[in-house]
Amino acid sequence: MDEEYDVIVLGTGLKECILSGLLSVDGLKVLHMDRNDYYGGESSSLNLTQLWKRFRGSDSPPETLGSSREYNVDMIPKFMMANGLLVRVLIHTDVTKYLNFKAVDGSFVYNKGKIYKVPATDVEALKSPLMGLFEKRRARKFFIYVQDFEETDPKSHEGLDLNKVTAREILSKYGLEDDTIDFIGHALALHNDDSYLDQPGIDFVRRMKLYAESLARFEGGSPYIYPLYGLGELPQAFARLSAVYGGTYMLNKPQCNVEFDDSGKVVGVTSEGETAKCKKVVCDPSYLSDKVTKVGKVARAICIMSHPIPDTKDSHSAQVILPQKQLGRKSDMYLFCCSYSHNVAPKGKYIAFVSTEAETDQPEVELKPGIDLLGPVDEIFFDTYDIYEPTNNSEEDNCFISASYDATTHFESTVRDVLAMYTKITGKNLDPSVDLSAASATTEG
């Protein structure tokens, strides 16, 4: 391997694949390696036999579950906001031509022991059983303020400077109750905890607008879309894209040791006795474990069911957010459900995930509030994995390490990490303004 590359990317997890695609499109010479013989790294997608091998150590699932091949169980399942950053990146890079999306049926929130549809507009606020009559009117006024808010039009700001005023101050101006603030902050603005309340309100209002605009996009029951056959399709789509722009892919490369010069700057990657030279390395935490630190842990349950999640209006695909306060926790819990309608299971079968940032060492106990909402399950697997964040200074060593995937069942935090990494690597901001009509999704069952 005498060639020198601008960037070597290690690991074919989703973040790494998006970055190798973006960097290839930018004209950089990219080599992409993985020690595994499959795409996806931590974010890979498993069939039934692989699922059994991974969690039960045996490879013979019961025949009643149907054909192993018809299952595509994403290890880190996340829905995409229809107008969100990931969809913009997919359009920007033209990866959409390799993928088929389908709208997600429902977006729900847990409140006082029950599941409710998330109201996202002034019209839905008035219909929602989540609130009493007077609260509905207050919420409606707040939703209208958000819908009419335009950053460039001071007349729409109602005298509030959102770069200075906190989210808490905006919400108190409309006199909203704590339970209402709970679902607005966690199920609409998709904040993982309540720290956003004391930060400038601009990000909070932008997130609410994104939710409402995404919801309007396909006129479905949710603002989310998901690829047919699951997220396993995404890394491969970005790999194809990278190849079109001259990127080179090598799977099944053992070790992949990153090499440094005397000053601590990266100079290449060695595998099987050969070194490929490079200026920069992009990787997931497992490739440079001495440059990351553990910041937490995700607990999750993976369930195979023969019915949709109860009280989600028979949604074949749905997200339910359980805000932390409702459970007396420090962070939210998430339910994710997908089924044969997105081609991730055989007809009549549903895959559900319950995930949260672990606060104990007992996932079975900790995830119970979410699992109790699922109804009867055919099979259940419990799992925990550690979350790592980089500790290195990329300006000094030219190593760009992604953070581990969090417990959320949507992509907003993942893509923010990717775009921040892209800026660090290239010194440029990715312009996410694209013609959104380039990505379409079907809504029919």
Short mmCIF file of C-alpha atoms in Angstrom, two decimals:
data_model
loop_
_atom_site.label_atom_id
_atom_site.label_comp_id
_atom_site.label_asym_id
_atom_site.label_seq_id
_atom_site.Cartn_x
_atom_site.Cartn_y
_atom_site.Cartn_z
CA MET A 1 0.00 0.00 0.00
CA ASP A 2 2.34 2.76 -1.18
CA GLU A 3 -0.42 5.26 -1.74
CA GLU A 4 -0.99 8.17 0.59
CA TYR A 5 -4.55 9.04 1.54
CA ASP A 6 -6.01 12.31 2.77
CA VAL A 7 -8.14 10.39 5.27
CA ILE A 8 -8.34 6.81 6.48
CA VAL A 9 -11.70 5.95 8.05
CA LEU A 10 -11.78 3.00 10.48
CA GLY A 11 -15.05 1.19 11.17
CA THR A 12 -18.16 1.12 8.97
CA GLY A 13 -20.60 2.33 11.61
CA LEU A 14 -23.17 4.81 10.44
CA LYS A 15 -21.27 7.94 11.53
CA GLU A 16 -18.06 6.78 9.87
CA CYS A 17 -19.88 5.89 6.63
CA ILE A 18 -21.62 9.28 6.46
CA LEU A 19 -18.27 11.02 6.95
CA SER A 20 -16.43 8.93 4.36
CA GLY A 21 -19.22 9.74 1.89
CA LEU A 22 -19.11 13.47 2.63
CA LEU A 23 -15.31 13.60 2.45
CA SER A 24 -15.21 11.63 -0.82
CA VAL A 25 -17.77 13.97 -2.37
CA ASP A 26 -15.51 16.84 -1.25
CA GLY A 27 -12.73 15.40 -3.40
CA LEU A 28 -10.58 13.95 -0.61
CA LYS A 29 -8.84 10.63 -1.21
CA VAL A 30 -10.43 8.23 1.29
CA LEU A 31 -9.52 4.69 2.38
CA HIS A 32 -12.19 3.03 4.50
CA MET A 33 -11.26 -0.07 6.55
CA ASP A 34 -13.07 -2.31 9.02
CA ARG A 35 -11.75 -5.20 11.11
CA ASN A 36 -15.16 -6.90 10.74
CA ASP A 37 -16.28 -8.73 7.62
CA TYR A 38 -19.64 -6.92 7.64
CA TYR A 39 -20.82 -3.31 7.38
CA GLY A 40 -22.22 -1.30 10.27
CA GLY A 41 -19.90 -1.80 13.26
CA GLU A 42 -21.93 -1.15 16.42
CA SER A 43 -24.85 0.04 14.28
CA SER A 44 -25.12 -3.16 12.21
CA SER A 45 -28.32 -4.98 11.37
CA LEU A 46 -28.84 -8.67 12.27
CA ASN A 47 -31.00 -11.47 10.91
CA LEU A 48 -32.64 -13.88 13.35
CA THR A 49 -29.80 -16.43 13.37
CA GLN A 50 -27.23 -13.68 14.03
CA LEU A 51 -29.44 -12.25 16.79
CA TRP A 52 -29.60 -15.67 18.52
CA LYS A 53 -25.85 -16.16 18.18
CA ARG A 54 -25.12 -12.77 19.65
CA PHE A 55 -27.48 -12.92 22.65
CA ARG A 56 -28.11 -16.63 23.28
CA GLY A 57 -24.87 -18.16 22.05
CA SER A 58 -26.79 -20.65 19.90
CA ASP A 59 -27.92 -20.19 16.32
CA SER A 60 -31.27 -21.95 16.28
CA PRO A 61 -34.22 -19.60 16.85
CA PRO A 62 -37.68 -21.24 17.10
CA GLU A 63 -39.29 -21.93 13.73
CA THR A 64 -42.50 -20.21 14.85
CA LEU A 65 -40.77 -16.83 14.32
CA GLY A 66 -40.51 -17.39 10.58
CA SER A 67 -37.59 -17.10 8.20
CA SER A 68 -34.33 -15.74 9.67
CA ARG A 69 -33.58 -13.89 6.41
CA GLU A 70 -36.72 -11.80 6.67
CA TYR A 71 -35.47 -10.15 9.85
CA ASN A 72 -33.32 -7.00 9.76
CA VAL A 73 -32.93 -6.04 13.40
CA ASP A 74 -31.01 -2.79 13.75
CA MET A 75 -28.72 -2.87 16.76
CA ILE A 76 -29.08 0.89 17.22
CA PRO A 77 -32.46 1.72 15.71
CA LYS A 78 -33.24 5.38 15.11
CA PHE A 79 -35.93 7.12 13.07
CA MET A 80 -35.11 10.10 10.86
CA MET A 81 -36.89 13.42 11.07
CA ALA A 82 -38.37 13.99 7.59
CA ASN A 83 -36.86 17.49 7.34
CA GLY A 84 -33.99 16.74 9.70
CA LEU A 85 -30.25 16.96 9.30
CA LEU A 86 -29.70 13.34 8.25
CA VAL A 87 -32.20 13.57 5.41
CA ARG A 88 -30.50 16.80 4.30
CA VAL A 89 -27.12 15.06 4.32
CA LEU A 90 -28.58 12.13 2.34
CA ILE A 91 -29.92 14.54 -0.29
CA HIS A 92 -26.74 16.66 -0.30
CA THR A 93 -24.71 13.53 -1.10
CA ASP A 94 -27.35 12.02 -3.43
CA VAL A 95 -27.40 8.80 -1.38
CA THR A 96 -31.20 8.90 -1.54
CA LYS A 97 -31.03 7.13 -4.91
CA TYR A 98 -29.83 3.96 -3.15
CA LEU A 99 -32.55 3.93 -0.50
CA ASN A 100 -36.30 3.62 -0.16
CA PHE A 101 -38.00 5.29 2.78
CA LYS A 102 -41.39 4.83 4.32
CA ALA A 103 -43.09 7.21 6.73
CA VAL A 104 -43.38 6.10 10.37
CA ASP A 105 -46.98 5.71 11.56
CA GLY A 106 -46.96 7.28 14.98
CA SER A 107 -45.18 9.49 17.49
CA PHE A 108 -46.34 9.15 21.09
CA VAL A 109 -45.56 10.31 24.59
CA TYR A 110 -46.07 8.67 27.98
CA ASN A 111 -47.92 10.72 30.57
CA LYS A 112 -49.25 9.59 33.97
CA GLY A 113 -49.15 5.91 33.02
CA LYS A 114 -50.77 6.23 29.57
CA ILE A 115 -49.62 6.60 25.95
CA TYR A 116 -50.84 9.62 23.96
CA LYS A 117 -50.23 10.89 20.44
CA VAL A 118 -47.83 13.83 20.51
CA PRO A 119 -49.75 16.99 19.55
CA ALA A 120 -47.51 19.13 17.35
CA THR A 121 -49.74 21.88 15.94
CA ASP A 122 -52.34 24.31 17.24
CA VAL A 123 -55.10 22.14 15.71
CA GLU A 124 -53.82 18.96 17.39
CA ALA A 125 -53.36 20.77 20.71
CA LEU A 126 -57.09 21.47 20.84
CA LYS A 127 -57.90 17.79 20.20
CA SER A 128 -55.35 16.26 22.56
CA PRO A 129 -56.64 14.40 25.64
CA LEU A 130 -53.27 15.18 27.27
CA MET A 131 -54.53 18.55 28.47
CA GLY A 132 -57.57 20.07 30.08
CA LEU A 133 -59.61 22.74 28.29
CA PHE A 134 -57.81 25.85 29.56
CA GLU A 135 -54.39 24.29 29.12
CA LYS A 136 -55.32 23.40 25.52
CA ARG A 137 -55.98 27.06 24.80
CA ARG A 138 -52.66 28.12 26.32
CA ALA A 139 -50.82 25.39 24.42
CA ARG A 140 -52.54 26.41 21.21
CA LYS A 141 -51.30 30.00 21.62
CA PHE A 142 -47.78 28.73 22.22
CA PHE A 143 -47.89 26.46 19.13
CA ILE A 144 -49.10 29.36 16.98
CA TYR A 145 -46.20 31.48 18.26
CA VAL A 146 -43.75 28.70 17.24
CA GLN A 147 -45.39 28.15 13.85
CA ASP A 148 -45.33 31.88 13.04
CA PHE A 149 -41.79 32.43 14.37
CA GLU A 150 -39.32 33.34 11.62
CA GLU A 151 -35.73 34.06 12.65
CA THR A 152 -35.35 36.77 10.02
CA ASP A 153 -38.63 38.54 10.83
CA PRO A 154 -38.47 40.46 14.16
CA LYS A 155 -42.23 41.10 13.95
CA SER A 156 -42.81 37.40 14.63
CA HIS A 157 -40.68 37.39 17.80
CA GLU A 158 -43.31 38.95 20.09
CA GLY A 159 -40.61 41.08 21.67
CA LEU A 160 -38.51 38.11 22.81
CA ASP A 161 -34.81 37.89 21.91
CA LEU A 162 -34.42 34.11 21.79
CA ASN A 163 -30.63 34.33 21.89
CA LYS A 164 -31.02 35.77 25.41
CA VAL A 165 -34.37 34.56 26.73
CA THR A 166 -34.33 30.98 28.07
CA ALA A 167 -36.73 28.22 27.05
CA ARG A 168 -38.12 28.32 30.59
CA GLU A 169 -38.97 32.03 30.24
CA ILE A 170 -40.74 31.48 26.90
CA LEU A 171 -42.82 28.63 28.33
CA SER A 172 -43.72 30.60 31.47
CA LYS A 173 -44.87 33.53 29.30
CA TYR A 174 -47.59 31.16 27.99
CA GLY A 175 -48.34 29.84 31.49
CA LEU A 176 -47.93 26.19 30.55
CA GLU A 177 -48.17 23.44 33.18
CA ASP A 178 -45.28 21.12 34.04
CA ASP A 179 -46.81 18.09 32.31
CA THR A 180 -47.29 20.08 29.11
CA ILE A 181 -43.72 21.39 29.26
CA ASP A 182 -42.63 17.77 29.75
CA PHE A 183 -44.07 16.51 26.47
CA ILE A 184 -43.15 19.68 24.53
CA GLY A 185 -39.51 19.57 25.65
CA HIS A 186 -38.96 15.82 25.36
CA ALA A 187 -41.35 14.49 22.70
CA LEU A 188 -41.38 17.52 20.35
CA ALA A 189 -38.09 19.36 20.87
CA LEU A 190 -36.45 15.97 21.62
CA HIS A 191 -34.27 17.15 24.50
CA ASN A 192 -32.92 14.19 26.52
CA ASP A 193 -33.17 15.96 29.89
CA ASP A 194 -34.35 19.28 31.35
CA SER A 195 -31.09 21.24 31.09
CA TYR A 196 -32.41 22.93 27.93
CA LEU A 197 -34.85 24.95 30.06
CA ASP A 198 -32.09 27.28 31.24
CA GLN A 199 -30.40 27.69 27.86
CA PRO A 200 -31.24 30.32 25.20
CA GLY A 201 -34.64 29.50 23.68
CA ILE A 202 -33.59 29.69 20.02
CA ASP A 203 -32.48 26.05 19.77
CA PHE A 204 -35.64 24.88 21.53
CA VAL A 205 -37.91 26.80 19.12
CA ARG A 206 -35.90 25.61 16.08
CA ARG A 207 -36.34 22.01 17.22
CA MET A 208 -40.10 22.48 17.65
CA LYS A 209 -40.37 24.00 14.18
CA LEU A 210 -38.41 21.10 12.72
CA TYR A 211 -40.84 18.63 14.31
CA ALA A 212 -43.92 20.46 13.03
CA GLU A 213 -42.51 20.94 9.51
CA SER A 214 -41.42 17.29 9.35
CA LEU A 215 -44.88 16.20 10.47
CA ALA A 216 -46.49 18.27 7.71
CA ARG A 217 -44.16 16.81 5.10
CA PHE A 218 -45.80 13.42 4.48
CA GLU A 219 -49.08 14.12 6.27
CA GLY A 220 -48.57 10.85 8.13
CA GLY A 221 -49.01 10.34 11.84
CA SER A 222 -45.42 11.21 12.70
CA PRO A 223 -42.55 13.44 11.58
CA TYR A 224 -40.29 10.40 11.09
CA ILE A 225 -39.22 8.23 8.18
CA TYR A 226 -37.27 4.96 8.17
CA PRO A 227 -35.60 3.03 5.34
CA LEU A 228 -37.17 -0.16 4.04
CA TYR A 229 -35.04 -3.10 5.27
CA GLY A 230 -33.79 -0.95 8.16
CA LEU A 231 -30.71 1.16 8.79
CA GLY A 232 -28.33 -1.57 7.64
CA GLU A 233 -28.97 -0.12 4.18
CA LEU A 234 -27.41 3.22 5.09
CA PRO A 235 -23.73 2.33 5.63
CA GLN A 236 -23.78 0.36 2.38
CA ALA A 237 -25.37 3.27 0.50
CA PHE A 238 -22.62 5.61 1.74
CA ALA A 239 -20.00 2.99 0.83
CA ARG A 240 -21.34 2.96 -2.74
CA LEU A 241 -21.28 6.73 -2.81
CA SER A 242 -17.69 6.84 -1.57
CA ALA A 243 -16.69 4.31 -4.25
CA VAL A 244 -18.31 6.44 -6.98
CA TYR A 245 -16.04 9.31 -5.87
CA GLY A 246 -12.91 7.15 -5.80
CA GLY A 247 -13.01 6.00 -2.17
CA THR A 248 -11.53 2.55 -1.44
CA TYR A 249 -13.20 0.03 0.90
CA MET A 250 -11.53 -2.87 2.70
CA LEU A 251 -13.51 -5.10 5.06
CA ASN A 252 -12.06 -7.92 7.19
CA LYS A 253 -8.77 -6.10 7.91
CA PRO A 254 -7.54 -7.34 11.30
CA GLN A 255 -5.88 -5.11 13.91
CA CYS A 256 -5.88 -1.77 12.02
CA ASN A 257 -3.22 -0.13 14.21
CA VAL A 258 -3.01 3.65 13.95
CA GLU A 259 0.64 4.80 13.60
CA PHE A 260 2.00 8.09 14.97
CA ASP A 261 5.18 10.10 14.41
CA ASP A 262 7.43 11.40 17.21
CA SER A 263 5.28 14.50 17.67
CA GLY A 264 2.16 12.38 18.19
CA LYS A 265 0.59 13.14 14.78
CA VAL A 266 -1.03 10.32 12.86
CA VAL A 267 0.99 9.04 9.86
CA GLY A 268 -0.87 5.93 8.77
CA VAL A 269 -2.66 2.69 9.61
CA THR A 270 -1.05 -0.76 9.66
CA SER A 271 -2.92 -3.99 9.00
CA GLU A 272 -1.42 -7.40 8.17
CA GLY A 273 2.09 -5.95 8.03
CA GLU A 274 1.27 -3.24 5.49
CA THR A 275 0.97 0.44 6.31
CA ALA A 276 -1.25 2.86 4.41
CA LYS A 277 -0.08 6.45 4.87
CA CYS A 278 -2.54 9.23 5.64
CA LYS A 279 -2.87 12.76 6.96
CA LYS A 280 -5.95 12.17 9.11
CA VAL A 281 -7.80 9.27 10.74
CA VAL A 282 -11.55 9.14 11.40
CA CYS A 283 -12.81 6.26 13.56
CA ASP A 284 -15.23 4.98 16.18
CA PRO A 285 -14.05 4.75 19.83
CA SER A 286 -13.06 1.06 19.58
CA TYR A 287 -10.13 1.81 17.26
CA LEU A 288 -8.42 4.35 19.56
CA SER A 289 -9.46 3.21 23.03
CA ASP A 290 -6.66 5.19 24.73
CA LYS A 291 -8.08 8.47 23.37
CA VAL A 292 -11.65 8.08 24.68
CA THR A 293 -13.36 8.02 28.05
CA LYS A 294 -16.48 6.19 29.23
CA VAL A 295 -19.29 8.66 29.98
CA GLY A 296 -22.22 6.35 30.53
CA LYS A 297 -24.00 3.22 29.48
CA VAL A 298 -27.15 2.36 27.52
CA ALA A 299 -29.55 -0.35 28.72
CA ARG A 300 -31.97 -1.82 26.23
CA ALA A 301 -34.37 -4.62 25.57
CA ILE A 302 -34.95 -6.06 22.08
CA CYS A 303 -38.35 -7.69 21.72
CA ILE A 304 -40.01 -9.73 19.01
CA MET A 305 -43.80 -9.44 19.15
CA SER A 306 -46.85 -10.53 17.16
CA HIS A 307 -48.77 -7.26 17.59
CA PRO A 308 -48.19 -3.50 17.58
CA ILE A 309 -47.55 -1.61 20.84
CA PRO A 310 -50.96 -1.26 22.57
CA ASP A 311 -52.57 2.21 22.57
CA THR A 312 -50.55 3.35 19.52
CA LYS A 313 -53.57 3.17 17.18
CA ASP A 314 -52.30 -0.11 15.66
CA SER A 315 -49.18 1.67 14.36
CA HIS A 316 -46.90 -0.70 12.46
CA SER A 317 -44.06 1.68 13.26
CA ALA A 318 -43.93 4.08 16.19
CA GLN A 319 -41.81 5.94 18.68
CA VAL A 320 -42.94 6.46 22.27
CA ILE A 321 -40.95 8.81 24.50
CA LEU A 322 -41.20 8.39 28.27
CA PRO A 323 -39.99 11.70 29.75
CA GLN A 324 -37.63 11.33 32.73
CA LYS A 325 -39.94 13.12 35.17
CA GLN A 326 -42.80 10.73 34.44
CA LEU A 327 -40.59 7.87 35.62
CA GLY A 328 -38.63 9.68 38.33
CA ARG A 329 -35.41 9.24 36.33
CA LYS A 330 -32.46 11.42 35.28
CA SER A 331 -32.96 10.69 31.57
CA ASP A 332 -35.75 9.71 29.20
CA MET A 333 -36.73 6.20 28.14
CA TYR A 334 -37.56 5.38 24.51
CA LEU A 335 -39.74 2.78 22.81
CA PHE A 336 -39.13 2.01 19.17
CA CYS A 337 -41.34 -0.27 17.10
CA CYS A 338 -41.02 -1.40 13.51
CA SER A 339 -42.47 -4.35 11.61
CA TYR A 340 -43.00 -6.16 8.35
CA SER A 341 -44.35 -2.89 6.88
CA HIS A 342 -40.73 -1.62 6.76
CA ASN A 343 -39.47 -5.10 5.72
CA VAL A 344 -37.57 -5.67 8.98
CA ALA A 345 -39.58 -8.78 10.03
CA PRO A 346 -41.86 -11.39 8.41
CA LYS A 347 -45.56 -10.63 8.01
CA GLY A 348 -47.34 -10.30 11.35
CA LYS A 349 -44.13 -9.77 13.36
CA TYR A 350 -43.01 -6.59 15.12
CA ILE A 351 -39.61 -5.62 16.51
CA ALA A 352 -39.68 -3.37 19.57
CA PHE A 353 -36.79 -1.78 21.46
CA VAL A 354 -36.86 -0.21 24.91
CA SER A 355 -33.76 1.90 25.59
CA THR A 356 -32.49 4.39 28.14
CA GLU A 357 -29.28 5.69 29.59
CA ALA A 358 -28.55 3.15 32.34
CA GLU A 359 -28.66 4.38 35.91
CA THR A 360 -28.24 0.93 37.50
CA ASP A 361 -26.69 -2.46 36.62
CA GLN A 362 -30.07 -4.13 36.27
CA PRO A 363 -31.53 -3.56 32.80
CA GLU A 364 -34.45 -5.96 33.46
CA VAL A 365 -35.61 -3.85 36.42
CA GLU A 366 -34.72 -0.49 34.97
CA LEU A 367 -36.50 -1.02 31.64
CA LYS A 368 -39.66 -2.44 33.22
CA PRO A 369 -41.79 0.74 32.81
CA GLY A 370 -41.19 0.58 29.05
CA ILE A 371 -41.49 -3.20 28.70
CA ASP A 372 -44.81 -3.15 30.60
CA LEU A 373 -46.25 -0.97 27.82
CA LEU A 374 -45.48 -3.52 25.09
CA GLY A 375 -48.00 -6.19 26.01
CA PRO A 376 -47.08 -9.86 25.46
CA VAL A 377 -43.69 -10.49 23.78
CA ASP A 378 -42.59 -13.64 21.91
CA GLU A 379 -38.91 -13.20 22.73
CA ILE A 380 -36.90 -10.65 24.72
CA PHE A 381 -33.15 -9.96 24.82
CA PHE A 382 -31.47 -7.65 27.34
CA ASP A 383 -28.29 -5.79 26.56
CA THR A 384 -26.10 -2.96 27.83
CA TYR A 385 -23.28 -1.13 26.08
CA ASP A 386 -20.89 1.60 27.19
CA ILE A 387 -20.93 5.13 25.79
CA TYR A 388 -17.55 6.69 24.98
CA GLU A 389 -16.54 10.21 24.04
CA PRO A 390 -13.19 11.34 22.62
CA THR A 391 -10.68 13.00 24.99
CA ASN A 392 -7.96 13.78 22.43
CA ASN A 393 -7.19 17.15 20.82
CA SER A 394 -7.69 16.50 17.10
CA GLU A 395 -5.61 19.58 16.18
CA GLU A 396 -2.60 17.93 17.81
CA ASP A 397 -2.93 14.32 16.61
CA ASN A 398 -5.22 14.58 13.52
CA CYS A 399 -7.47 11.83 14.93
CA PHE A 400 -11.22 12.44 14.69
CA ILE A 401 -13.17 10.04 16.90
CA SER A 402 -16.96 9.77 16.93
CA ALA A 403 -18.94 9.51 20.17
CA SER A 404 -20.85 6.27 20.87
CA TYR A 405 -24.56 6.12 19.98
CA ASP A 406 -26.92 7.37 22.68
CA ALA A 407 -30.21 5.84 23.81
CA THR A 408 -32.45 8.10 21.69
CA THR A 409 -34.59 6.54 18.97
CA HIS A 410 -34.14 9.43 16.56
CA PHE A 411 -31.11 10.70 14.66
CA GLU A 412 -30.82 14.34 15.67
CA SER A 413 -27.95 13.95 18.18
CA THR A 414 -26.07 11.48 15.93
CA VAL A 415 -26.03 13.84 12.98
CA ARG A 416 -25.03 16.83 15.09
CA ASP A 417 -21.93 14.83 16.10
CA VAL A 418 -21.20 13.94 12.44
CA LEU A 419 -21.52 17.56 11.25
CA ALA A 420 -19.31 18.84 14.07
CA MET A 421 -16.69 16.23 13.11
CA TYR A 422 -16.97 17.20 9.43
CA THR A 423 -16.25 20.83 10.34
CA LYS A 424 -13.25 19.83 12.47
CA ILE A 425 -11.83 17.63 9.70
CA THR A 426 -12.35 20.05 6.79
CA GLY A 427 -12.56 23.47 8.43
CA LYS A 428 -15.84 23.97 6.53
CA ASN A 429 -19.48 23.96 7.55
CA LEU A 430 -21.72 21.64 5.58
CA ASP A 431 -24.53 23.67 4.08
CA PRO A 432 -27.64 21.64 4.93
CA SER A 433 -29.99 23.75 2.79
CA VAL A 434 -31.15 21.39 0.04
CA ASP A 435 -34.28 20.76 -1.99
CA LEU A 436 -36.09 18.46 0.42
CA SER A 437 -38.47 17.20 -2.25
CA ALA A 438 -35.57 15.08 -3.55
CA ALA A 439 -36.26 12.54 -0.80
CA SER A 440 -39.64 10.94 -0.95
CA ALA A 441 -41.20 8.40 1.35
CA THR A 442 -44.26 6.28 0.87
CA THR A 443 -46.99 6.52 3.47
CA GLU A 444 -49.22 3.65 2.41
CA GLY A 445 -49.11 0.38 4.36
#
